[in-house]
Amino acid sequence: MGKTEFCAYKASSHHKVLMLLFFVILCLSFFPPLSSSSSLSFDFYTGTCPAAEMMVKDTVRSASDLDPTIPGKLLRLLFHDCFVEGCDASVLLQGNGTELSDPANKSLGGFSVIDAAKRVLEIFCPETVSCADILALAARDAVEFAGGPNIQIPTGRRDGRISLAANVRPNIIDTSFTLDEMAKVFTAKGLSMDDIVTLSGAHTIGTAHCSSFNDRFKLDSNGNLTLIDSSLDRQYAAHLTKMCPSGAIDDSVTVSNDPSTPLLFDNQYYRILLEHKGLFQSDSALLNDERTRNRVLEFANNQDSFYERWAVSFSKLTGIGVKTDDEGEIRQSCSLSNNR
Ligand code: HEM
């Protein structure tokens, strides 16, 4: 290649790079990222409702003082909201065929706390604070009141208008899922394998109905125990059969996810996993796979490390598919869309 040819070649490749750059910028401005959590901010209500976070916190505090099962309920409610249609309070909408009517959402609770916070906020800051933000803040506060880390999360989420039972199953994880199946759902939400381990740590508080785990063992008419899931400790399974009599068809029976410190948001969940006493098959899966085992060990040995990662993973969870700016609406009542 001669000198002029070389220069012409360089100029044309330079030109191509510039064109490519221009194209990428053009694409980015036309197709915003899937999650618009960048529009959330830490001072979103400073000008419009400066006491918003305090009002939510006070409501969660009073409710949790009266009923210590509230933190677990709020945390799970947030998870089921964010995984279906993003964190847009779609799980709160009542009516025929809404997310709430799917069996996976049957045992959700904590709705009255969100409604109570919304009522207070509608008095002091009408039509300003979204139910999606109230739920995210309430779950954040629930962790703190259960003794967990106190973290800051940005606000500015708006409430969704769509809530369909059909969207629940493809997005909510069943206890029978393998780690790969869980990872598929989490990855689709922008969450990693580490986030699965960390967020599953929520099972350090709260309870479960027998039907959520009694497929892991069987008791015959002579009282002989058969372990169907060999990753469960046999003695613990025997204990669970006593907690869940007659195969626990009766759905009124609940068992603590973490029996040693059921109300405390600590790292005990990971210690339980090490003893093969994780209540769900999906919990045990975290210990039994080399992709997640080291994190389980780390969190079991170091609560600060769990808390640090929790802050990161929880912020990611509360940023999934959020609606901002002119998307969605600010509901007047959390259980009903404005233009119903
Ligand atoms: C990784 C997959 C997960 C599966 C398979 C799963 C499954 C379940 C099941 C079956 C229950 C018991 C429901 C019942 O019988 O009443 C439960 C309870 C709970 N889950 Fe999960 N969960 C998962 C992840 C999460 C995440 C990411 C969070 C929150 C960040 C969470 C928070 C909770 C809480 C706090 C409870 C106790 C609820 C209460 O006390 O009412 N879970 N989970």
JSON list of N, CA and C in Angstrom, two decimals, residues 215-218 225-238:
[
{"chain": "A", "resi": 215, "resn": "ASP", "atom": "N", "xyz": [-44.03, -31.16, 50.05]},
{"chain": "A", "resi": 215, "resn": "ASP", "atom": "CA", "xyz": [-43.78, -32.13, 48.98]},
{"chain": "A", "resi": 215, "resn": "ASP", "atom": "C", "xyz": [-42.33, -32.66, 49.06]},
{"chain": "A", "resi": 216, "resn": "ARG", "atom": "N", "xyz": [-41.60, -32.22, 50.08]},
{"chain": "A", "resi": 216, "resn": "ARG", "atom": "CA", "xyz": [-40.20, -32.66, 50.21]},
{"chain": "A", "resi": 216, "resn": "ARG", "atom": "C", "xyz": [-40.07, -33.94, 51.03]},
{"chain": "A", "resi": 217, "resn": "PHE", "atom": "N", "xyz": [-41.17, -34.34, 51.67]},
{"chain": "A", "resi": 217, "resn": "PHE", "atom": "CA", "xyz": [-41.14, -35.57, 52.49]},
{"chain": "A", "resi": 217, "resn": "PHE", "atom": "C", "xyz": [-42.53, -36.20, 52.54]},
{"chain": "A", "resi": 218, "resn": "LYS", "atom": "N", "xyz": [-42.57, -37.43, 52.99]},
{"chain": "A", "resi": 218, "resn": "LYS", "atom": "CA", "xyz": [-43.85, -38.15, 53.02]},
{"chain": "A", "resi": 218, "resn": "LYS", "atom": "C", "xyz": [-43.91, -39.00, 54.29]},
{"chain": "A", "resi": 225, "resn": "LEU", "atom": "N", "xyz": [-41.16, -42.09, 57.84]},
{"chain": "A", "resi": 225, "resn": "LEU", "atom": "CA", "xyz": [-40.85, -40.91, 57.04]},
{"chain": "A", "resi": 225, "resn": "LEU", "atom": "C", "xyz": [-40.04, -41.30, 55.80]},
{"chain": "A", "resi": 226, "resn": "THR", "atom": "N", "xyz": [-40.46, -40.79, 54.65]},
{"chain": "A", "resi": 226, "resn": "THR", "atom": "CA", "xyz": [-39.65, -40.94, 53.44]},
{"chain": "A", "resi": 226, "resn": "THR", "atom": "C", "xyz": [-39.22, -39.55, 52.99]},
{"chain": "A", "resi": 227, "resn": "LEU", "atom": "N", "xyz": [-37.92, -39.38, 52.81]},
{"chain": "A", "resi": 227, "resn": "LEU", "atom": "CA", "xyz": [-37.43, -38.09, 52.31]},
{"chain": "A", "resi": 227, "resn": "LEU", "atom": "C", "xyz": [-37.52, -38.10, 50.80]},
{"chain": "A", "resi": 228, "resn": "ILE", "atom": "N", "xyz": [-38.32, -37.22, 50.26]},
{"chain": "A", "resi": 228, "resn": "ILE", "atom": "CA", "xyz": [-38.42, -37.14, 48.79]},
{"chain": "A", "resi": 228, "resn": "ILE", "atom": "C", "xyz": [-37.28, -36.26, 48.27]},
{"chain": "A", "resi": 229, "resn": "ASP", "atom": "N", "xyz": [-36.98, -35.22, 49.02]},
{"chain": "A", "resi": 229, "resn": "ASP", "atom": "CA", "xyz": [-35.86, -34.33, 48.67]},
{"chain": "A", "resi": 229, "resn": "ASP", "atom": "C", "xyz": [-34.71, -34.62, 49.65]},
{"chain": "A", "resi": 230, "resn": "SER", "atom": "N", "xyz": [-33.70, -35.30, 49.15]},
{"chain": "A", "resi": 230, "resn": "SER", "atom": "CA", "xyz": [-32.61, -35.74, 50.04]},
{"chain": "A", "resi": 230, "resn": "SER", "atom": "C", "xyz": [-31.72, -34.58, 50.51]},
{"chain": "A", "resi": 231, "resn": "SER", "atom": "N", "xyz": [-31.96, -33.37, 49.97]},
{"chain": "A", "resi": 231, "resn": "SER", "atom": "CA", "xyz": [-31.15, -32.24, 50.44]},
{"chain": "A", "resi": 231, "resn": "SER", "atom": "C", "xyz": [-31.66, -31.68, 51.77]},
{"chain": "A", "resi": 232, "resn": "LEU", "atom": "N", "xyz": [-32.77, -32.24, 52.26]},
{"chain": "A", "resi": 232, "resn": "LEU", "atom": "CA", "xyz": [-33.35, -31.79, 53.53]},
{"chain": "A", "resi": 232, "resn": "LEU", "atom": "C", "xyz": [-32.89, -32.71, 54.66]},
{"chain": "A", "resi": 233, "resn": "ASP", "atom": "N", "xyz": [-32.51, -32.11, 55.78]},
{"chain": "A", "resi": 233, "resn": "ASP", "atom": "CA", "xyz": [-32.10, -32.87, 56.96]},
{"chain": "A", "resi": 233, "resn": "ASP", "atom": "C", "xyz": [-33.27, -33.75, 57.45]},
{"chain": "A", "resi": 234, "resn": "ARG", "atom": "N", "xyz": [-32.97, -35.04, 57.65]},
{"chain": "A", "resi": 234, "resn": "ARG", "atom": "CA", "xyz": [-34.03, -36.00, 57.98]},
{"chain": "A", "resi": 234, "resn": "ARG", "atom": "C", "xyz": [-34.74, -35.64, 59.29]},
{"chain": "A", "resi": 235, "resn": "GLN", "atom": "N", "xyz": [-33.94, -35.27, 60.30]},
{"chain": "A", "resi": 235, "resn": "GLN", "atom": "CA", "xyz": [-34.54, -34.94, 61.60]},
{"chain": "A", "resi": 235, "resn": "GLN", "atom": "C", "xyz": [-35.43, -33.71, 61.50]},
{"chain": "A", "resi": 236, "resn": "TYR", "atom": "N", "xyz": [-34.97, -32.77, 60.70]},
{"chain": "A", "resi": 236, "resn": "TYR", "atom": "CA", "xyz": [-35.76, -31.54, 60.52]},
{"chain": "A", "resi": 236, "resn": "TYR", "atom": "C", "xyz": [-37.06, -31.87, 59.78]},
{"chain": "A", "resi": 237, "resn": "ALA", "atom": "N", "xyz": [-36.95, -32.77, 58.82]},
{"chain": "A", "resi": 237, "resn": "ALA", "atom": "CA", "xyz": [-38.16, -33.19, 58.08]},
{"chain": "A", "resi": 237, "resn": "ALA", "atom": "C", "xyz": [-39.15, -33.84, 59.05]},
{"chain": "A", "resi": 238, "resn": "ALA", "atom": "N", "xyz": [-38.62, -34.67, 59.96]},
{"chain": "A", "resi": 238, "resn": "ALA", "atom": "CA", "xyz": [-39.50, -35.34, 60.95]},
{"chain": "A", "resi": 238, "resn": "ALA", "atom": "C", "xyz": [-40.19, -34.29, 61.82]}
]
